[in-house]
PDB file of C-alpha atoms in Angstrom:
ATOM      1  CA  MET A 232       0.114   0.031   0.032  1.00 65.00           C
ATOM      2  CA  ALA A 233       1.088   3.570  -0.439  1.00 68.00           C
ATOM      3  CA  PHE A 234       1.579   5.758   2.672  1.00 70.00           C
ATOM      4  CA  THR A 235       1.482   9.595   2.592  1.00 67.00           C
ATOM      5  CA  PRO A 236       3.786  12.129   4.523  1.00 67.00           C
ATOM      6  CA  VAL A 237       2.374  13.387   7.906  1.00 57.00           C
ATOM      7  CA  GLN A 238       2.725  16.521   9.773  1.00 53.00           C
ATOM      8  CA  LYS A 239       5.760  16.928  12.192  1.00 49.00           C
ATOM      9  CA  VAL A 240       3.515  17.779  15.102  1.00 51.00           C
ATOM     10  CA  SER A 241       2.360  14.559  16.677  1.00 78.00           C
ATOM     11  CA  ALA A 242       3.578  12.797  13.578  1.00 86.00           C
ATOM     12  CA  TYR A 243       3.593   9.361  15.319  1.00 88.00           C
ATOM     13  CA  GLU A 244      -0.086   9.634  15.630  1.00 88.00           C
ATOM     14  CA  GLY A 245      -0.687  10.314  11.930  1.00 89.00           C
ATOM     15  CA  ILE A 246       1.242   7.107  11.152  1.00 91.00           C
ATOM     16  CA  VAL A 247      -0.716   5.061  13.687  1.00 91.00           C
ATOM     17  CA  GLU A 248      -4.008   6.421  12.198  1.00 91.00           C
ATOM     18  CA  GLN A 249      -2.935   5.569   8.677  1.00 92.00           C
ATOM     19  CA  ILE A 250      -2.047   2.041   9.605  1.00 91.00           C
ATOM     20  CA  GLU A 251      -5.236   1.490  11.659  1.00 89.00           C
ATOM     21  CA  ALA A 252      -7.273   2.819   8.844  1.00 90.00           C
ATOM     22  CA  ALA A 253      -5.560   0.391   6.441  1.00 90.00           C
ATOM     23  CA  VAL A 254      -6.265  -2.492   8.848  1.00 88.00           C
ATOM     24  CA  ASP A 255      -9.873  -1.487   9.195  1.00 84.00           C
ATOM     25  CA  SER A 256     -10.393  -1.259   5.492  1.00 88.00           C
ATOM     26  CA  GLY A 257      -8.925  -4.663   4.947  1.00 88.00           C
ATOM     27  CA  GLU A 258      -6.148  -3.193   2.840  1.00 91.00           C
ATOM     28  CA  LEU A 259      -3.669  -4.561   5.473  1.00 90.00           C
ATOM     29  CA  GLN A 260      -4.694  -8.131   6.606  1.00 90.00           C
ATOM     30  CA  PRO A 261      -3.466 -10.314   9.638  1.00 87.00           C
ATOM     31  CA  GLY A 262      -0.002 -11.800   8.525  1.00 89.00           C
ATOM     32  CA  ASP A 263       0.872  -8.923   6.314  1.00 91.00           C
ATOM     33  CA  ARG A 264       4.184  -7.205   6.959  1.00 92.00           C
ATOM     34  CA  LEU A 265       4.839  -3.582   7.135  1.00 92.00           C
ATOM     35  CA  PRO A 266       8.007  -2.309   5.523  1.00 90.00           C
ATOM     36  CA  GLY A 267      11.100  -1.995   7.580  1.00 87.00           C
ATOM     37  CA  GLU A 268      11.993   1.091   9.539  1.00 88.00           C
ATOM     38  CA  ARG A 269      13.964   2.817   6.808  1.00 88.00           C
ATOM     39  CA  ARG A 270      11.161   2.500   4.185  1.00 90.00           C
ATOM     40  CA  LEU A 271       8.706   3.778   6.703  1.00 91.00           C
ATOM     41  CA  MET A 272      10.931   6.770   7.380  1.00 91.00           C
ATOM     42  CA  GLU A 273      10.887   7.656   3.646  1.00 91.00           C
ATOM     43  CA  ASP A 274       7.181   6.841   3.197  1.00 91.00           C
ATOM     44  CA  PHE A 275       6.062   9.099   6.015  1.00 92.00           C
ATOM     45  CA  SER A 276       8.933  11.654   5.733  1.00 91.00           C
ATOM     46  CA  VAL A 277       9.688  11.350   9.528  1.00 92.00           C
ATOM     47  CA  SER A 278      12.575  10.410  11.735  1.00 91.00           C
ATOM     48  CA  ARG A 279      13.466   7.035  12.986  1.00 90.00           C
ATOM     49  CA  ALA A 280      12.405   7.984  16.531  1.00 90.00           C
ATOM     50  CA  THR A 281       8.854   9.008  15.249  1.00 91.00           C
ATOM     51  CA  VAL A 282       8.570   5.493  13.292  1.00 91.00           C
ATOM     52  CA  ARG A 283       9.675   3.701  16.440  1.00 89.00           C
ATOM     53  CA  GLU A 284       7.209   5.570  18.616  1.00 91.00           C
ATOM     54  CA  ALA A 285       4.293   4.902  16.224  1.00 90.00           C
ATOM     55  CA  LEU A 286       5.120   1.099  15.990  1.00 90.00           C
ATOM     56  CA  ARG A 287       5.399   1.086  19.835  1.00 88.00           C
ATOM     57  CA  VAL A 288       1.860   2.413  20.098  1.00 88.00           C
ATOM     58  CA  LEU A 289       0.683  -0.068  17.426  1.00 88.00           C
ATOM     59  CA  GLN A 290       2.316  -2.886  19.259  1.00 85.00           C
ATOM     60  CA  ALA A 291       0.882  -1.829  22.714  1.00 81.00           C
ATOM     61  CA  THR A 292      -2.649  -1.710  21.122  1.00 77.00           C
ATOM     62  CA  GLY A 293      -2.116  -5.234  19.465  1.00 80.00           C
ATOM     63  CA  VAL A 294      -2.455  -3.847  15.954  1.00 86.00           C
ATOM     64  CA  VAL A 295       1.094  -5.237  15.037  1.00 88.00           C
ATOM     65  CA  GLU A 296       3.669  -7.617  16.365  1.00 85.00           C
ATOM     66  CA  SER A 297       7.237  -7.069  15.910  1.00 75.00           C
ATOM     67  CA  ARG A 298      10.636  -8.410  17.295  1.00 69.00           C
ATOM     68  CA  PRO A 299      13.582  -6.107  18.081  1.00 62.00           C
ATOM     69  CA  GLY A 300      16.101  -5.990  15.228  1.00 61.00           C
ATOM     70  CA  ASP A 301      13.833  -7.895  12.787  1.00 64.00           C
ATOM     71  CA  PRO A 302      14.692  -6.347   9.412  1.00 67.00           C
ATOM     72  CA  ARG A 303      11.590  -7.661   7.787  1.00 75.00           C
ATOM     73  CA  GLY A 304       9.185  -5.216   9.499  1.00 78.00           C
ATOM     74  CA  PRO A 305       6.396  -5.773  11.978  1.00 89.00           C
ATOM     75  CA  VAL A 306       3.496  -8.094  11.115  1.00 90.00           C
ATOM     76  CA  ILE A 307      -0.113  -7.180  11.406  1.00 89.00           C
ATOM     77  CA  ALA A 308      -1.517  -9.199  14.263  1.00 84.00           C
ATOM     78  CA  ALA A 309      -4.652 -11.270  14.243  1.00 78.00           C
ATOM     79  CA  PHE A 310      -7.554 -10.103  16.275  1.00 67.00           C
ATOM     80  CA  THR A 311      -7.979 -11.891  19.644  1.00 61.00           C
ATOM     81  CA  PRO A 312     -10.731 -11.653  22.261  1.00 55.00           C
ATOM     82  CA  ARG A 313      -7.856 -10.573  24.659  1.00 58.00           C
ATOM     83  CA  LEU A 314      -7.480  -7.279  22.756  1.00 57.00           C
ATOM     84  CA  LEU A 315     -11.143  -6.531  23.207  1.00 57.00           C
ATOM     85  CA  GLU A 316     -10.930  -7.316  27.013  1.00 55.00           C
ATOM     86  CA  LYS A 317      -7.991  -5.105  27.421  1.00 59.00           C
ATOM     87  CA  SER A 318      -9.538  -2.116  25.733  1.00 58.00           C
ATOM     88  CA  LEU A 319     -13.097  -2.544  27.338  1.00 58.00           C
ATOM     89  CA  GLY A 320     -11.442  -3.061  30.596  1.00 56.00           C
ATOM     90  CA  GLN A 321      -9.570   0.251  30.349  1.00 61.00           C
ATOM     91  CA  LEU A 322     -12.495   2.063  29.223  1.00 56.00           C
ATOM     92  CA  SER A 323     -14.970   0.723  31.765  1.00 57.00           C
ATOM     93  CA  ARG A 324     -12.343   1.456  34.789  1.00 60.00           C
ATOM     94  CA  SER A 325     -11.560   5.041  33.605  1.00 62.00           C
ATOM     95  CA  ALA A 326     -13.890   6.529  31.115  1.00 50.00           C
ATOM     96  CA  THR A 327     -17.551   5.722  32.226  1.00 72.00           C
ATOM     97  CA  SER A 328     -19.684   6.674  34.942  1.00 86.00           C
ATOM     98  CA  ARG A 329     -21.337   4.583  37.471  1.00 86.00           C
ATOM     99  CA  ALA A 330     -24.674   4.837  35.822  1.00 89.00           C
ATOM    100  CA  GLU A 331     -23.204   4.029  32.363  1.00 89.00           C
ATOM    101  CA  LEU A 332     -21.515   1.047  33.792  1.00 88.00           C
ATOM    102  CA  LEU A 333     -24.720  -0.167  35.303  1.00 90.00           C
ATOM    103  CA  GLN A 334     -26.697   0.345  32.164  1.00 92.00           C
ATOM    104  CA  PHE A 335     -24.254  -1.646  30.182  1.00 89.00           C
ATOM    105  CA  ARG A 336     -24.229  -4.426  32.781  1.00 92.00           C
ATOM    106  CA  LEU A 337     -28.089  -4.594  32.753  1.00 94.00           C
ATOM    107  CA  PHE A 338     -27.973  -4.752  28.868  1.00 94.00           C
ATOM    108  CA  LEU A 339     -25.284  -7.571  28.850  1.00 93.00           C
ATOM    109  CA  GLU A 340     -26.545  -9.606  31.644  1.00 96.00           C
ATOM    110  CA  GLY A 341     -30.332  -9.360  30.717  1.00 97.00           C
ATOM    111  CA  THR A 342     -29.533 -10.280  26.994  1.00 97.00           C
ATOM    112  CA  ALA A 343     -27.281 -13.235  28.281  1.00 97.00           C
ATOM    113  CA  SER A 344     -30.172 -14.480  30.496  1.00 98.00           C
ATOM    114  CA  PHE A 345     -32.671 -14.120  27.477  1.00 98.00           C
ATOM    115  CA  LEU A 346     -30.385 -16.189  25.294  1.00 98.00           C
ATOM    116  CA  ALA A 347     -29.404 -18.732  27.961  1.00 98.00           C
ATOM    117  CA  ALA A 348     -33.138 -19.449  28.462  1.00 98.00           C
ATOM    118  CA  GLN A 349     -33.340 -20.377  24.893  1.00 98.00           C
ATOM    119  CA  HIS A 350     -30.113 -22.209  24.234  1.00 98.00           C
ATOM    120  CA  HIS A 351     -28.762 -23.770  27.601  1.00 98.00           C
ATOM    121  CA  THR A 352     -27.920 -27.564  27.587  1.00 97.00           C
ATOM    122  CA  ASP A 353     -28.636 -29.598  30.490  1.00 97.00           C
ATOM    123  CA  GLU A 354     -24.929 -29.669  31.561  1.00 97.00           C
ATOM    124  CA  GLN A 355     -24.926 -25.916  31.431  1.00 97.00           C
ATOM    125  CA  MET A 356     -28.129 -25.656  33.503  1.00 97.00           C
ATOM    126  CA  ASP A 357     -26.562 -27.858  36.187  1.00 97.00           C
ATOM    127  CA  ARG A 358     -23.453 -25.569  36.462  1.00 96.00           C
ATOM    128  CA  ILE A 359     -25.680 -22.457  36.517  1.00 98.00           C
ATOM    129  CA  ASP A 360     -27.601 -24.253  39.408  1.00 97.00           C
ATOM    130  CA  GLU A 361     -24.274 -25.211  41.255  1.00 97.00           C
ATOM    131  CA  ASN A 362     -23.104 -21.525  41.025  1.00 97.00           C
ATOM    132  CA  SER A 363     -26.402 -20.385  42.371  1.00 97.00           C
ATOM    133  CA  GLN A 364     -26.168 -22.683  45.330  1.00 97.00           C
ATOM    134  CA  ARG A 365     -22.737 -21.494  46.193  1.00 97.00           C
ATOM    135  CA  LEU A 366     -24.135 -17.982  46.699  1.00 97.00           C
ATOM    136  CA  HIS A 367     -26.448 -19.453  49.352  1.00 97.00           C
ATOM    137  CA  ASP A 368     -23.615 -21.281  50.858  1.00 97.00           C
ATOM    138  CA  CYS A 369     -21.504 -18.297  51.168  1.00 96.00           C
ATOM    139  CA  VAL A 370     -24.180 -16.346  52.914  1.00 96.00           C
ATOM    140  CA  ASP A 371     -24.812 -19.145  55.333  1.00 95.00           C
ATOM    141  CA  SER A 372     -21.139 -19.489  56.251  1.00 94.00           C
ATOM    142  CA  GLY A 373     -21.086 -15.886  57.428  1.00 89.00           C
ATOM    143  CA  ASP A 374     -17.845 -15.000  55.407  1.00 89.00           C
ATOM    144  CA  VAL A 375     -19.358 -12.870  52.601  1.00 89.00           C
ATOM    145  CA  THR A 376     -15.861 -11.591  51.392  1.00 90.00           C
ATOM    146  CA  LEU A 377     -16.070 -14.203  48.444  1.00 92.00           C
ATOM    147  CA  TYR A 378     -19.552 -13.218  47.366  1.00 95.00           C
ATOM    148  CA  PRO A 379     -18.583 -10.779  44.578  1.00 94.00           C
ATOM    149  CA  ASP A 380     -16.290 -13.476  43.095  1.00 93.00           C
ATOM    150  CA  LEU A 381     -19.063 -16.034  43.347  1.00 95.00           C
ATOM    151  CA  VAL A 382     -21.512 -13.666  41.549  1.00 95.00           C
ATOM    152  CA  ARG A 383     -19.036 -13.351  38.914  1.00 93.00           C
ATOM    153  CA  ALA A 384     -18.890 -17.157  38.389  1.00 95.00           C
ATOM    154  CA  PHE A 385     -22.632 -17.367  38.354  1.00 97.00           C
ATOM    155  CA  HIS A 386     -23.065 -14.947  35.550  1.00 97.00           C
ATOM    156  CA  ASP A 387     -20.136 -16.356  33.693  1.00 95.00           C
ATOM    157  CA  THR A 388     -22.026 -19.704  33.544  1.00 97.00           C
ATOM    158  CA  ILE A 389     -25.094 -17.942  32.286  1.00 98.00           C
ATOM    159  CA  ARG A 390     -23.129 -16.098  29.619  1.00 96.00           C
ATOM    160  CA  ALA A 391     -21.497 -19.357  28.558  1.00 96.00           C
ATOM    161  CA  ALA A 392     -25.202 -20.855  28.192  1.00 97.00           C
ATOM    162  CA  ALA A 393     -26.111 -17.922  25.876  1.00 97.00           C
ATOM    163  CA  HIS A 394     -23.480 -19.156  23.194  1.00 96.00           C
ATOM    164  CA  ASN A 395     -22.418 -15.799  22.233  1.00 94.00           C
ATOM    165  CA  SER A 396     -18.833 -14.978  22.384  1.00 89.00           C
ATOM    166  CA  LEU A 397     -18.926 -11.248  22.459  1.00 88.00           C
ATOM    167  CA  ILE A 398     -21.428 -11.210  25.230  1.00 92.00           C
ATOM    168  CA  ALA A 399     -19.182 -13.602  27.116  1.00 91.00           C
ATOM    169  CA  VAL A 400     -15.992 -11.364  26.623  1.00 86.00           C
ATOM    170  CA  CYS A 401     -17.802  -8.118  27.449  1.00 87.00           C
ATOM    171  CA  GLY A 402     -19.859  -9.362  30.280  1.00 88.00           C
ATOM    172  CA  SER A 403     -16.799 -10.933  31.851  1.00 86.00           C
ATOM    173  CA  VAL A 404     -14.876  -7.648  31.844  1.00 85.00           C
ATOM    174  CA  VAL A 405     -17.776  -5.635  33.000  1.00 86.00           C
ATOM    175  CA  SER A 406     -18.475  -8.040  35.730  1.00 85.00           C
ATOM    176  CA  GLU A 407     -14.725  -7.913  36.819  1.00 82.00           C
ATOM    177  CA  THR A 408     -14.687  -4.240  36.830  1.00 82.00           C
ATOM    178  CA  MET A 409     -17.915  -4.069  39.075  1.00 84.00           C
ATOM    179  CA  THR A 410     -16.381  -6.472  41.644  1.00 84.00           C
ATOM    180  CA  ASP A 411     -15.023  -3.491  43.672  1.00 82.00           C
ATOM    181  CA  LEU A 412     -18.314  -1.562  43.378  1.00 85.00           C
ATOM    182  CA  MET A 413     -20.216  -4.826  44.724  1.00 90.00           C
ATOM    183  CA  GLY A 414     -17.748  -4.965  47.495  1.00 90.00           C
ATOM    184  CA  GLY A 415     -18.221  -1.536  48.518  1.00 88.00           C
ATOM    185  CA  ARG A 416     -22.071  -2.032  48.497  1.00 90.00           C
ATOM    186  CA  ILE A 417     -21.784  -4.999  50.733  1.00 92.00           C
ATOM    187  CA  ALA A 418     -19.294  -3.134  53.211  1.00 90.00           C
ATOM    188  CA  SER A 419     -21.623  -0.154  53.632  1.00 89.00           C
ATOM    189  CA  HIS A 420     -24.780  -1.934  54.051  1.00 90.00           C
ATOM    190  CA  ARG A 421     -26.295  -1.828  57.452  1.00 91.00           C
ATOM    191  CA  GLU A 422     -27.354  -5.504  57.085  1.00 93.00           C
ATOM    192  CA  PRO A 423     -25.128  -7.169  54.621  1.00 93.00           C
ATOM    193  CA  THR A 424     -26.422 -10.706  55.299  1.00 94.00           C
ATOM    194  CA  ALA A 425     -30.005  -9.656  54.512  1.00 95.00           C
ATOM    195  CA  LEU A 426     -28.778  -7.851  51.310  1.00 95.00           C
ATOM    196  CA  LEU A 427     -26.870 -10.979  50.149  1.00 96.00           C
ATOM    197  CA  ARG A 428     -29.826 -13.470  51.223  1.00 96.00           C
ATOM    198  CA  ARG A 429     -32.132 -11.477  48.863  1.00 96.00           C
ATOM    199  CA  SER A 430     -29.518 -11.568  46.134  1.00 97.00           C
ATOM    200  CA  ALA A 431     -28.936 -15.193  46.388  1.00 97.00           C
ATOM    201  CA  ALA A 432     -32.807 -15.693  46.395  1.00 97.00           C
ATOM    202  CA  ASP A 433     -32.973 -13.595  43.116  1.00 97.00           C
ATOM    203  CA  GLY A 434     -30.277 -15.814  41.730  1.00 97.00           C
ATOM    204  CA  THR A 435     -32.462 -18.808  42.457  1.00 98.00           C
ATOM    205  CA  LYS A 436     -35.436 -17.221  40.989  1.00 98.00           C
ATOM    206  CA  LEU A 437     -33.358 -16.438  37.802  1.00 98.00           C
ATOM    207  CA  VAL A 438     -32.151 -20.085  37.558  1.00 98.00           C
ATOM    208  CA  ASN A 439     -35.761 -21.465  37.634  1.00 98.00           C
ATOM    209  CA  ILE A 440     -36.904 -18.980  34.982  1.00 98.00           C
ATOM    210  CA  ILE A 441     -33.912 -19.903  32.654  1.00 98.00           C
ATOM    211  CA  ARG A 442     -34.708 -23.674  33.221  1.00 98.00           C
ATOM    212  CA  SER A 443     -38.167 -23.041  32.108  1.00 98.00           C
ATOM    213  CA  ARG A 444     -36.921 -21.373  28.867  1.00 98.00           C
ATOM    214  CA  ASP A 445     -39.046 -18.394  29.432  1.00 98.00           C
ATOM    215  CA  ALA A 446     -36.573 -15.961  27.677  1.00 98.00           C
ATOM    216  CA  HIS A 447     -38.438 -12.631  28.278  1.00 98.00           C
ATOM    217  CA  ALA A 448     -38.922 -13.219  31.930  1.00 98.00           C
ATOM    218  CA  ALA A 449     -35.407 -14.420  32.349  1.00 98.00           C
ATOM    219  CA  ARG A 450     -34.229 -11.060  30.939  1.00 97.00           C
ATOM    220  CA  GLN A 451     -36.580  -9.080  33.252  1.00 96.00           C
ATOM    221  CA  ALA A 452     -35.532 -11.007  36.260  1.00 97.00           C
ATOM    222  CA  SER A 453     -31.855 -10.643  35.537  1.00 97.00           C
ATOM    223  CA  VAL A 454     -32.159  -6.885  35.055  1.00 96.00           C
ATOM    224  CA  GLU A 455     -34.323  -6.195  38.048  1.00 96.00           C
ATOM    225  CA  SER A 456     -32.217  -8.221  40.468  1.00 96.00           C
ATOM    226  CA  ILE A 457     -29.044  -6.310  39.517  1.00 95.00           C
ATOM    227  CA  TYR A 458     -30.758  -2.956  39.686  1.00 95.00           C
ATOM    228  CA  ARG A 459     -32.314  -3.770  43.151  1.00 94.00           C
ATOM    229  CA  PHE A 460     -28.731  -4.765  44.482  1.00 95.00           C
ATOM    230  CA  TYR A 461     -27.438  -1.240  43.803  1.00 94.00           C
ATOM    231  CA  GLU A 462     -30.683   1.010  43.883  1.00 93.00           C
ATOM    232  CA  ALA A 463     -30.248   2.170  47.357  1.00 91.00           C
ATOM    233  CA  ASP A 464     -26.655   3.499  46.647  1.00 90.00           C
ATOM    234  CA  LEU A 465     -27.584   5.382  43.455  1.00 91.00           C
ATOM    235  CA  THR A 466     -28.425   9.160  43.352  1.00 94.00           C
ATOM    236  CA  VAL A 467     -31.901  10.169  41.928  1.00 95.00           C
ATOM    237  CA  ALA A 468     -30.208  11.083  38.513  1.00 94.00           C
ATOM    238  CA  GLU A 469     -28.498   7.688  38.479  1.00 93.00           C
ATOM    239  CA  ARG A 470     -31.622   5.746  39.238  1.00 94.00           C
ATOM    240  CA  GLU A 471     -33.531   7.506  36.460  1.00 93.00           C
ATOM    241  CA  ALA A 472     -30.568   6.818  34.095  1.00 91.00           C
ATOM    242  CA  VAL A 473     -30.412   3.097  34.909  1.00 92.00           C
ATOM    243  CA  ARG A 474     -33.974   2.588  35.063  1.00 90.00           C
ATOM    244  CA  ALA A 475     -34.268   3.980  31.484  1.00 86.00           C
ATOM    245  CA  ALA A 476     -32.241   0.968  30.446  1.00 77.00           C
ATOM    246  CA  PHE A 477     -35.145  -1.317  31.290  1.00 78.00           C
TER     247      PHE A 477
END
């Protein structure tokens, strides 16, 4: 492909943008090699340091793979779910509000429950049930520190039963990001055991609905249980924003 010279100010960003655009358009495919540093310097009319900075950014974001000293130039990397997880994780931790995060969580888990109700296998249903029971066991034990991790595992099995890899990846990232939020909710509650008993009961209700294959009811039960868990900690504006999601 033909590259065009870029401006000297933030020139490395211009290089990154051109290469990313070529990948997005399909002009550059996974496995294709970029030219070596000297050729890139000539094509972009920039210094070696600028080319190296652009390649460093492209490698950090997973667009290219390269080895130090390889004269053949970096290779366009194949997309992997890990790249999506990394980008989504950074976004959800630093660039979204609590209301936005909850909105997305409701959408993902509601849709996962909807699909799981339609597509689960008997084996997957058994795993969902087992993880639901672990929530009750955790509450009964009196040690609720593991509860957020058990909730993550519970929803992981539901997303697996949905048979949608994008929902599985995105849901896992958002669920992980919300672990601290859930931990804070438990720690600040006046009666954490009562809160978690209700949460575990909501999980059992959702399991039974998914088992019955009532997809619409499963979506609603999932969304309502997650919202109810956080509702008391939300501001009026946050409640309105999150309620609008369902």
